[in-house]
XYZ file of C-alpha atoms in Angstrom:
696
model
C 0.000 0.000 0.000
C 1.495 3.307 -1.100
C 2.060 5.881 1.601
C 1.771 9.675 1.458
C 4.659 11.502 -0.188
C 6.362 14.872 0.226
C 8.799 16.043 -2.463
C 8.876 12.491 -3.794
C 9.758 10.970 -0.406
C 7.484 9.016 1.947
C 6.355 11.239 4.840
C 7.423 8.539 7.288
C 11.057 9.173 6.285
C 11.065 12.627 7.873
C 9.653 11.145 11.073
C 12.435 8.522 11.128
C 15.145 11.124 10.466
C 13.979 13.325 13.390
C 13.936 10.336 15.732
C 17.416 9.323 14.612
C 18.644 12.853 15.347
C 17.378 12.629 18.952
C 18.828 9.160 19.497
C 22.227 10.089 18.108
C 22.297 13.284 20.194
C 21.773 11.093 23.228
C 24.450 8.551 22.309
C 27.213 10.878 21.117
C 26.520 13.414 23.865
C 27.077 10.741 26.497
C 30.085 9.293 24.668
C 31.773 12.685 24.194
C 32.490 13.074 27.918
C 32.747 9.378 28.789
C 36.539 8.957 28.715
C 36.962 12.107 30.827
C 34.340 10.779 33.260
C 36.387 7.607 33.608
C 39.618 9.518 34.157
C 38.549 12.407 36.361
C 35.467 11.124 38.230
C 36.186 7.401 38.579
C 39.935 8.177 38.767
C 41.136 5.605 36.219
C 44.437 6.084 34.404
C 44.635 6.840 30.666
C 45.182 3.252 29.540
C 42.405 1.746 31.655
C 39.982 4.545 30.721
C 40.772 3.903 27.047
C 40.294 0.154 27.507
C 36.868 0.473 29.141
C 35.807 3.126 26.610
C 36.560 0.894 23.620
C 35.064 -2.134 25.376
C 31.820 -0.195 25.761
C 31.842 0.952 22.119
C 32.575 -2.605 20.980
C 29.623 -3.872 23.004
C 27.388 -1.221 21.419
C 28.231 -2.694 18.032
C 28.117 -6.357 19.038
C 24.485 -6.225 20.177
C 23.080 -5.188 16.744
C 23.139 -8.829 15.638
C 20.787 -9.614 18.529
C 18.482 -6.742 17.583
C 18.479 -7.826 13.946
C 17.480 -11.399 14.778
C 14.701 -10.164 17.088
C 13.442 -7.786 14.399
C 13.606 -10.182 11.446
C 12.394 -13.264 13.280
C 10.061 -12.139 16.045
C 8.899 -8.587 16.768
C 9.543 -6.807 13.504
C 11.663 -3.678 13.143
C 9.187 -1.161 14.609
C 8.424 -2.970 17.878
C 12.105 -3.845 18.338
C 12.986 -0.140 18.076
C 10.343 0.853 20.645
C 11.032 -1.863 23.241
C 14.829 -1.570 23.168
C 14.566 2.230 23.314
C 12.972 1.797 26.746
C 16.037 -0.196 27.849
C 18.260 2.495 26.310
C 16.542 5.343 28.190
C 16.739 3.461 31.484
C 20.486 2.971 30.990
C 21.008 6.692 30.368
C 19.160 7.535 33.581
C 21.201 5.019 35.619
C 24.463 6.452 34.234
C 23.382 10.008 35.128
C 22.581 8.921 38.685
C 25.950 7.153 39.014
C 27.732 10.476 38.366
C 26.160 12.225 41.396
C 29.060 12.362 43.850
C 26.869 13.524 46.755
C 25.135 10.121 46.941
C 28.039 8.543 48.845
C 29.866 11.692 50.010
C 28.905 11.268 53.658
C 31.740 13.436 55.028
C 30.958 16.197 52.508
C 34.566 16.593 51.366
C 33.724 16.437 47.666
C 35.049 12.897 47.147
C 32.687 9.885 46.990
C 33.294 7.597 49.957
C 32.069 4.481 48.140
C 33.597 4.557 44.672
C 32.671 0.898 44.135
C 29.008 1.899 44.182
C 29.553 4.538 41.476
C 31.618 2.169 39.328
C 29.000 -0.619 39.616
C 26.137 1.749 38.792
C 28.092 3.176 35.846
C 28.739 -0.289 34.433
C 25.046 -1.256 34.764
C 24.037 1.937 32.965
C 26.561 1.407 30.169
C 25.481 -2.221 29.767
C 21.830 -1.184 29.339
C 22.836 1.568 26.915
C 24.915 -0.880 24.863
C 21.995 -3.304 24.673
C 19.525 -0.576 23.741
C 21.526 1.413 21.218
C 23.012 -1.703 19.650
C 19.653 -3.422 19.365
C 18.005 -0.589 17.449
C 20.974 0.298 15.219
C 20.360 -2.252 12.430
C 16.610 -1.726 12.542
C 16.379 2.039 12.007
C 18.329 2.249 8.732
C 16.642 -0.880 7.328
C 13.226 0.352 8.553
C 13.824 3.593 6.666
C 14.758 1.673 3.517
C 11.503 -0.308 3.799
C 9.451 2.883 3.427
C 10.396 3.251 -0.250
C 8.663 1.505 -3.123
C 10.232 0.052 -6.247
C 9.884 3.280 -8.266
C 11.745 5.281 -5.562
C 15.162 3.637 -5.899
C 16.922 6.990 -6.409
C 15.219 8.493 -3.357
C 16.230 5.457 -1.299
C 19.902 6.059 -2.183
C 19.596 9.720 -1.163
C 17.841 8.714 2.063
C 20.970 7.019 3.394
C 22.915 10.272 2.943
C 20.146 12.254 4.681
C 20.011 9.607 7.379
C 23.753 9.956 7.912
C 23.413 13.743 8.017
C 20.832 13.450 10.807
C 23.245 11.224 12.744
C 25.986 13.815 12.501
C 23.696 16.770 13.164
C 22.772 15.125 16.464
C 26.421 14.322 17.087
C 27.484 17.899 16.333
C 25.074 19.563 18.742
C 25.630 17.033 21.502
C 29.435 17.251 21.352
C 29.140 21.036 21.623
C 26.539 21.087 24.385
C 27.491 18.205 26.694
C 31.102 19.382 27.299
C 29.671 22.794 28.219
C 27.261 21.090 30.627
C 30.131 19.037 32.032
C 32.119 22.227 32.614
C 29.384 23.632 34.865
C 29.732 23.142 38.588
C 26.970 21.450 40.543
C 26.454 19.536 43.750
C 24.648 19.650 47.079
C 27.575 19.786 49.497
C 30.482 20.612 47.177
C 30.575 22.053 43.693
C 32.229 19.859 41.056
C 32.139 19.356 37.291
C 28.552 18.477 36.452
C 28.691 14.998 34.896
C 25.091 14.259 36.056
C 23.866 17.135 33.886
C 26.081 16.080 30.962
C 24.558 12.580 31.105
C 21.062 13.720 32.102
C 20.372 15.910 29.058
C 21.149 13.053 26.606
C 18.841 10.862 28.708
C 16.064 13.447 28.249
C 16.628 13.501 24.474
C 16.417 9.716 24.406
C 13.090 9.949 26.218
C 11.889 12.387 23.532
C 12.955 9.965 20.791
C 11.151 7.154 22.624
C 7.930 9.173 22.905
C 8.087 9.878 19.174
C 8.724 6.213 18.391
C 5.787 5.037 20.483
C 3.364 7.588 19.015
C 0.687 5.635 17.301
C 1.988 2.304 18.515
C -1.475 1.510 19.859
C -2.968 2.125 16.437
C -2.589 -0.401 13.651
C -1.066 0.314 11.288
C 1.149 3.140 12.568
C 0.342 6.274 10.544
C 2.455 6.625 7.386
C 4.719 3.662 8.247
C 5.144 0.713 5.910
C 5.579 -2.278 8.203
C 7.269 -5.102 6.301
C 6.445 -8.470 7.838
C 9.729 -10.303 7.371
C 8.221 -13.474 8.811
C 6.036 -13.727 5.699
C 9.144 -13.509 3.528
C 11.444 -15.703 5.519
C 12.967 -16.234 8.896
C 16.571 -15.194 9.551
C 16.880 -17.836 12.267
C 15.771 -20.447 9.729
C 18.462 -19.181 7.380
C 21.099 -19.521 10.071
C 19.875 -23.074 10.696
C 20.184 -23.823 6.987
C 23.846 -22.779 7.122
C 24.414 -25.089 10.068
C 22.681 -27.954 8.270
C 24.819 -27.397 5.158
C 28.018 -27.621 7.211
C 26.884 -30.806 8.971
C 25.687 -32.384 5.733
C 28.957 -31.559 3.981
C 30.896 -33.109 6.869
C 28.830 -36.311 6.643
C 29.497 -36.542 2.883
C 33.177 -35.575 2.931
C 34.219 -38.831 1.209
C 35.556 -38.503 -2.355
C 32.779 -40.801 -3.613
C 30.295 -37.944 -3.274
C 30.352 -35.419 -6.141
C 31.440 -31.860 -5.339
C 28.897 -29.073 -5.362
C 29.336 -25.508 -6.650
C 28.923 -23.888 -3.216
C 29.053 -25.396 0.267
C 25.545 -24.034 0.958
C 24.247 -26.328 -1.806
C 24.604 -29.186 0.672
C 21.465 -27.829 2.361
C 19.160 -28.418 -0.638
C 18.059 -31.797 0.734
C 16.150 -29.977 3.477
C 15.741 -26.320 2.417
C 14.380 -24.777 -0.765
C 16.669 -23.170 -3.340
C 15.386 -19.612 -2.748
C 16.392 -19.765 0.904
C 19.816 -21.140 -0.012
C 20.320 -18.381 -2.589
C 19.477 -15.721 0.019
C 22.009 -17.116 2.479
C 24.633 -17.177 -0.279
C 24.042 -13.472 -0.934
C 24.512 -12.589 2.731
C 27.627 -14.725 3.181
C 29.176 -13.204 0.075
C 28.895 -9.694 1.552
C 29.900 -10.750 5.076
C 33.102 -12.257 3.692
C 33.859 -8.870 2.144
C 33.413 -7.238 5.563
C 36.294 -9.183 7.173
C 38.998 -6.478 6.616
C 36.730 -3.514 7.476
C 37.065 -3.472 11.307
C 40.537 -1.967 10.960
C 38.995 1.296 9.721
C 36.851 1.572 12.852
C 39.862 0.755 15.031
C 41.267 4.095 13.934
C 38.036 6.034 13.622
C 36.762 5.500 17.173
C 40.005 6.712 18.716
C 38.621 10.227 18.240
C 36.804 9.753 21.522
C 39.753 8.254 23.399
C 43.332 8.831 22.259
C 42.620 12.001 20.287
C 40.606 13.496 23.154
C 43.411 12.699 25.599
C 45.862 14.209 23.099
C 43.821 17.422 23.157
C 44.185 17.671 26.949
C 47.894 18.420 26.408
C 47.205 21.191 23.859
C 46.259 24.858 23.957
C 42.486 25.346 23.629
C 42.575 29.093 22.978
C 41.036 29.826 19.559
C 41.441 33.596 19.305
C 39.730 34.295 22.618
C 37.313 31.359 22.292
C 38.115 28.563 24.730
C 37.646 25.009 23.448
C 37.495 22.054 25.824
C 39.359 18.854 24.835
C 36.144 16.849 24.382
C 34.649 19.621 22.229
C 37.258 18.980 19.523
C 35.129 15.990 18.554
C 32.637 18.478 17.085
C 35.013 18.972 14.151
C 33.952 15.561 12.830
C 30.169 16.175 12.565
C 30.744 19.737 11.292
C 32.855 18.383 8.456
C 30.311 15.600 7.852
C 27.542 18.161 7.341
C 29.770 19.986 4.867
C 31.311 17.044 3.021
C 28.271 14.773 2.520
C 26.373 17.289 0.299
C 29.607 18.178 -1.521
C 30.305 14.497 -2.231
C 26.735 13.742 -3.377
C 26.149 16.841 -5.487
C 29.636 17.691 -6.745
C 32.412 15.109 -6.335
C 30.530 11.935 -7.309
C 28.775 13.520 -10.359
C 32.123 15.003 -11.461
C 33.805 11.606 -11.206
C 30.915 10.088 -13.170
C 31.255 12.710 -15.935
C 34.933 11.833 -16.185
C 33.714 8.292 -16.964
C 35.503 6.850 -13.940
C 33.790 3.815 -12.461
C 33.914 4.862 -8.798
C 32.060 1.814 -7.456
C 30.932 1.536 -3.805
C 33.774 -0.836 -2.978
C 36.329 1.527 -4.494
C 34.883 4.338 -2.379
C 35.299 2.196 0.733
C 38.936 1.525 -0.218
C 39.643 5.249 -0.618
C 37.993 5.925 2.754
C 40.348 3.488 4.474
C 43.371 5.146 2.898
C 42.248 8.595 4.118
C 41.904 7.266 7.680
C 45.453 5.886 7.576
C 46.775 9.280 6.465
C 44.859 10.933 9.326
C 46.833 8.884 11.840
C 50.108 9.787 10.186
C 49.189 13.454 10.708
C 48.167 12.688 14.324
C 51.619 11.169 14.884
C 53.322 14.314 13.540
C 51.211 16.484 15.869
C 52.062 14.209 18.811
C 55.779 14.586 18.084
C 55.399 18.355 18.327
C 53.439 18.045 21.583
C 56.086 15.767 23.103
C 58.721 18.464 22.575
C 56.752 20.819 24.839
C 56.001 18.355 27.640
C 58.180 18.437 30.776
C 60.464 15.513 31.483
C 59.333 14.145 34.806
C 61.715 12.089 36.969
C 61.621 8.314 36.579
C 60.728 5.974 39.424
C 64.360 5.880 40.549
C 64.678 9.674 40.563
C 63.201 12.505 42.568
C 63.017 16.122 41.534
C 63.064 18.345 44.600
C 62.423 22.044 44.874
C 64.533 24.000 47.429
C 63.151 27.290 48.646
C 65.166 29.786 50.655
C 62.738 30.763 53.408
C 64.984 33.328 55.088
C 65.703 36.877 54.111
C 69.405 36.346 53.310
C 71.576 34.311 50.973
C 72.182 30.621 51.686
C 74.082 27.898 49.899
C 72.821 24.548 48.674
C 75.118 21.611 48.026
C 73.783 19.716 44.984
C 75.716 17.150 42.954
C 78.943 18.059 44.719
C 78.546 21.763 43.928
C 77.803 24.614 46.310
C 75.115 26.776 44.772
C 74.054 30.180 46.158
C 70.334 30.597 46.819
C 68.972 34.117 47.070
C 66.178 34.983 49.509
C 62.819 33.519 48.503
C 64.142 31.903 45.355
C 63.954 28.337 44.059
C 66.503 25.721 43.074
C 65.668 22.411 41.315
C 67.886 19.448 42.094
C 67.869 15.666 42.364
C 70.193 15.851 45.410
C 68.724 15.689 48.889
C 71.802 17.159 50.705
C 70.894 20.725 51.708
C 71.807 23.240 54.360
C 69.487 23.647 57.335
C 68.395 27.100 56.224
C 66.464 25.650 53.221
C 63.066 23.982 53.087
C 62.414 21.014 50.818
C 59.142 20.398 48.923
C 58.208 17.820 46.313
C 57.251 19.271 42.971
C 54.261 18.348 40.783
C 54.811 15.044 38.962
C 52.326 15.270 36.095
C 50.538 17.699 33.844
C 47.478 19.371 35.444
C 44.215 17.686 34.499
C 41.958 18.733 31.591
C 44.070 21.738 30.596
C 43.634 23.387 33.991
C 46.512 25.019 35.900
C 48.017 23.895 39.201
C 48.731 26.781 41.581
C 50.243 26.671 45.063
C 51.516 29.299 47.522
C 54.577 29.470 49.765
C 54.145 31.729 52.791
C 57.414 33.524 53.518
C 55.585 36.038 55.673
C 56.113 36.045 59.431
C 52.439 35.298 60.227
C 49.788 32.924 58.906
C 47.984 34.108 55.777
C 44.549 33.255 54.425
C 44.504 32.700 50.634
C 41.443 32.562 48.340
C 41.680 31.518 44.691
C 38.621 32.790 42.839
C 35.713 31.489 44.883
C 37.792 28.665 46.460
C 39.197 29.325 49.890
C 42.517 27.540 50.384
C 42.599 28.482 54.051
C 45.430 29.561 56.309
C 49.053 28.887 55.376
C 51.503 28.895 58.250
C 54.829 30.783 57.966
C 57.483 28.936 55.938
C 54.902 26.445 54.699
C 53.469 25.489 51.330
C 49.819 25.048 50.363
C 48.502 22.135 48.307
C 48.102 22.607 44.570
C 44.791 24.188 43.550
C 43.261 23.694 40.106
C 42.593 26.997 38.328
C 40.903 27.438 34.949
C 42.399 29.029 31.856
C 42.219 32.815 31.581
C 42.449 35.624 34.098
C 42.959 34.320 37.620
C 42.631 36.327 40.823
C 44.013 35.532 44.296
C 43.146 37.283 47.590
C 45.746 37.211 50.388
C 44.642 38.302 53.895
C 46.559 38.593 57.169
C 45.336 38.263 60.770
C 44.631 41.980 60.944
C 42.109 41.701 58.109
C 44.306 43.545 55.632
C 44.345 42.070 52.136
C 45.899 42.384 48.726
C 44.842 41.147 45.307
C 47.082 39.249 42.866
C 46.138 38.898 39.206
C 47.627 36.342 36.824
C 47.006 35.368 33.200
C 46.985 31.569 32.838
C 47.228 29.369 29.788
C 46.459 25.640 29.567
C 48.224 22.975 31.625
C 50.767 25.127 33.484
C 51.929 24.946 37.089
C 53.133 27.795 39.278
C 54.487 28.255 42.788
C 53.730 31.742 44.083
C 56.208 32.992 46.721
C 54.829 35.467 49.264
C 57.790 37.536 50.570
C 58.159 38.694 54.161
C 58.178 42.270 52.861
C 54.685 42.019 51.301
C 52.723 45.262 51.616
C 48.981 44.786 52.047
C 46.348 46.978 50.464
C 45.127 47.043 46.856
C 47.066 45.187 44.179
C 50.263 43.472 45.185
C 51.095 41.479 42.057
C 54.531 43.107 41.831
C 55.506 41.836 45.268
C 54.620 38.200 44.544
C 57.226 36.073 42.797
C 55.665 33.593 40.312
C 57.877 30.527 39.854
C 56.991 28.458 36.761
C 56.968 24.729 37.558
C 55.520 23.453 34.264
C 55.246 25.339 30.988
C 51.705 25.879 29.650
C 50.576 23.972 26.564
C 51.853 25.752 23.473
C 50.584 23.554 20.604
C 47.118 24.752 19.588
C 44.216 22.319 19.310
C 43.716 23.791 15.826
C 46.549 21.512 14.693
C 44.176 18.574 15.180
C 41.865 19.879 12.436
C 43.885 18.375 9.512
C 43.743 14.897 11.051
C 40.009 15.322 11.702
C 39.507 16.451 8.086
C 41.265 13.409 6.637
C 39.433 11.010 8.955
C 36.055 12.617 8.219
C 36.652 12.546 4.459
C 37.435 8.862 4.846
C 34.281 8.345 6.907
C 32.049 9.986 4.283
C 33.205 7.754 1.429
C 33.477 4.713 3.692
C 30.532 4.698 6.082
C 27.769 6.296 3.998
C 28.684 4.025 1.099
C 28.778 1.010 3.412
C 25.231 1.644 4.682
C 23.856 1.867 1.157
C 25.933 -1.080 -0.067
C 24.735 -3.280 2.827
C 21.097 -2.524 2.043
C 21.413 -2.913 -1.740
C 23.181 -6.294 -1.562
C 20.898 -7.841 1.073
C 17.965 -10.173 0.300
C 14.529 -8.844 1.201
C 14.227 -10.783 4.456
C 17.757 -10.118 5.761
C 18.128 -6.337 5.466
C 18.493 -5.852 9.233
C 20.846 -8.824 9.594
C 23.246 -7.463 6.976
C 23.027 -3.990 8.530
C 23.970 -5.684 11.809
C 26.882 -7.352 10.044
C 28.077 -3.920 8.903
C 27.787 -2.585 12.456
C 29.586 -5.660 13.753
C 32.707 -4.445 11.951
C 32.667 -1.418 14.305
C 32.646 -3.731 17.324
C 35.603 -5.749 16.100
C 37.411 -2.506 15.277
C 37.233 -1.423 18.919
C 38.403 -4.872 20.000
C 41.410 -4.426 17.707
C 42.253 -1.194 19.555
C 42.323 -3.101 22.831
C 44.486 -5.893 21.409
C 46.988 -3.654 19.609
C 47.269 -1.148 22.468
C 47.925 -3.928 24.976
C 50.188 -6.076 22.789
C 52.282 -3.274 21.302
C 53.292 -1.737 24.677
C 54.766 1.294 22.921
C 55.956 4.034 25.236
C 55.552 6.802 22.672
C 52.033 7.690 21.568
C 53.202 8.852 18.140
C 54.640 5.372 17.481
C 51.270 3.806 18.300
C 49.592 6.140 15.780
C 52.069 5.090 13.083
C 51.471 1.422 13.921
C 47.716 1.795 13.426
C 48.235 3.698 10.157
C 50.544 0.973 8.815
C 48.093 -1.784 9.744
C 45.242 0.016 7.970
C 47.291 0.522 4.795
C 48.032 -3.203 4.743
C 44.360 -4.047 5.256
C 43.399 -1.498 2.591
C 45.514 -3.363 0.013
C 43.945 -6.704 0.979
C 40.427 -5.256 0.717
C 41.161 -3.725 -2.710
C 42.131 -7.177 -4.002
C 38.969 -8.736 -2.541
C 36.797 -5.959 -4.014
C 38.316 -6.505 -7.465
C 36.880 -10.030 -7.583
C 33.471 -9.107 -6.133
C 30.466 -9.245 -8.480
C 27.562 -6.906 -7.699
C 24.113 -8.499 -7.549
C 20.456 -7.481 -7.633
C 18.818 -9.482 -4.832
C 15.297 -8.680 -6.053
C 15.972 -10.211 -9.478
C 17.594 -13.305 -7.985
C 14.682 -13.818 -5.601
C 12.195 -13.262 -8.428
C 14.031 -15.789 -10.585
C 13.956 -18.461 -7.894
C 10.369 -17.628 -7.007
C 9.301 -17.997 -10.663
C 11.342 -21.169 -11.034
C 9.795 -22.612 -7.906
C 6.335 -21.538 -9.079
C 6.946 -23.096 -12.496
C 8.180 -26.297 -10.871
C 5.056 -26.467 -8.729
C 2.861 -25.827 -11.762
C 4.704 -28.531 -13.728
C 4.252 -31.012 -10.899
C 0.593 -30.045 -10.653
C 0.110 -30.553 -14.410
C 1.828 -33.933 -14.250
C -0.378 -34.980 -11.359
C -3.518 -33.816 -13.204
C -2.391 -35.577 -16.381
C -1.661 -38.746 -14.431
C -5.034 -38.512 -12.712
C -6.780 -37.979 -16.062
C -4.919 -40.941 -17.485
C -6.070 -43.148 -14.612
C -9.668 -41.962 -15.097
C -9.472 -42.693 -18.836
C -8.124 -46.176 -18.148
C -10.963 -46.809 -15.713
C -13.520 -45.715 -18.300
C -11.916 -47.938 -20.960
C -11.948 -50.825 -18.542
C -15.599 -50.225 -17.722
C -16.414 -49.990 -21.446
C -14.572 -53.221 -22.135
C -16.413 -54.990 -19.337
C -19.750 -53.727 -20.681
C -19.008 -55.025 -24.193
C -18.094 -58.420 -22.857
C -21.388 -58.636 -20.981
C -23.384 -57.732 -24.091
C -21.589 -60.387 -26.188
C -22.248 -62.986 -23.510
C -25.969 -62.101 -23.422
C -26.111 -62.275 -27.217
C -24.578 -65.742 -27.236
C -26.995 -66.967 -24.634
C -30.024 -65.627 -26.562
C -28.913 -67.405 -29.734
C -28.651 -70.640 -27.898
């Protein structure tokens, strides 16, 4: 039954696109801040945070096969989307609750007292999200493709580009908004970065998508939706069983006395019809082609892990506009929104006019090559970053800061040398042999977190001083003592210093990203007004000097690769799938993403490379190798039209049934004719016998 159309497209398509926008906003918004949540809230190190991040993403792309089987064999695509969206929304809510630090902060010091509770709740939330988002992934794209009729083949091809645009529009807005929400401070007892809000807003958007999905679900049929009953066409579980039967049957007839068959699936024709076997062959042919593809996703999904962590060591100042490390991920969807229309309306038509056969599989090959080049650029950027990073002492070393706390010169013996130390000045040394007139303090051992700055104060004044940094009160610092490091944001910073008499002075400082300072308060400090000139600012760690803008080229190359790889892959998966296995093949495509994230875990753990740039080069080299293998496989691939193949087998099967029916009717007619002849013969014999008897 034909549905209503708008501009040549089914109206239901616009409904699906809006829902996909909401769902993708929810997913990418949560994922944008996830690795930072692991590192800074749950307090995991970089490697473990990366491991759990990619494990979660892999799980999100492993569950689509489950959703596809449920959709194709049981509930149908629409009901599968609605029911698993409920699970999805619940998971988002649980994750948002797990990020509320006040739940277990019984002593109100700003640190959760039961971190195990938060970790367990986070893992439950992520598990539900993975099940929900993964389950609906293969259904939405295939459900959208089902809305088109045979005469709308061109519109169906354009739909996948529009569908991908909606994904990236949701991704763009969420990766802009959720880092801003994360940067807010919230809490009941103490104010901290607001991860509950960053996770809560995506949860609300998922609830909106769910309400849109369920609209009309109590009415049958759902307005404007074409609901394809795949169970009338075939059962994907039955097709999987046919594959299993073919393998078992081939194993039982492995002797050389049995003739070989053209394809191993042909061993199932004793039990299953030829149409079903042909459909399974089509799917297996495409799935075999998917084997090299996970390597692309192994690189692509590192935007949210390694590249985000790389950005934390860079300068986020864009001409007065401050960019957070997780906001750099917005470059990808921005470029998607620009490049997809350019590719569809300019690049592809231009290539076609040049009479170049830029087939879908060739596009996928080019996309993989672009991704490899992106990681080469990322390695070059990392080399430049490494030059600016401080060299921290190894485990066998200790870097110590010596501060002269008296108002006269002293000498420090370091490495066998006597070094003069002026009043209230600093000396760095690895030697612990010092004169009694010096105080010894351990220096910071790592870069400040998330591009913030680490500030501490040394009180050289003769009385205790109260120090306030912005709206954070450090408290009193005793004479000749050092405060703990305080995290201060990028930009203009202000410090208030007060003595016991209530007199105060204000210190102003311009801060970059990732620096560390020790501020020395001299015994001659004069209170009243500004006293910046009297405070000595000792630089412990240089601020980040490499701008985050240098990540844009690597994002551009990776996004260009994604456009020609992923959009083409969605369309290719749908076009090469039989009518009753659209969702299953979409799930197979998504499964490549899961295995890609598993590859990240394996390579990162097995390689054990100390330098991050070397790991980037390793991934780029592996993808180039896989790209060559895939190009060879694609060369021997023959494109098919599943509809024609199914029609051929359906007609052949129908003709076979008709032939058998005709033979049965002919045989039945023959039997009837023989019976009539026999009856006629018997009647003639009776008449002859009666005639003989009458003559006698």
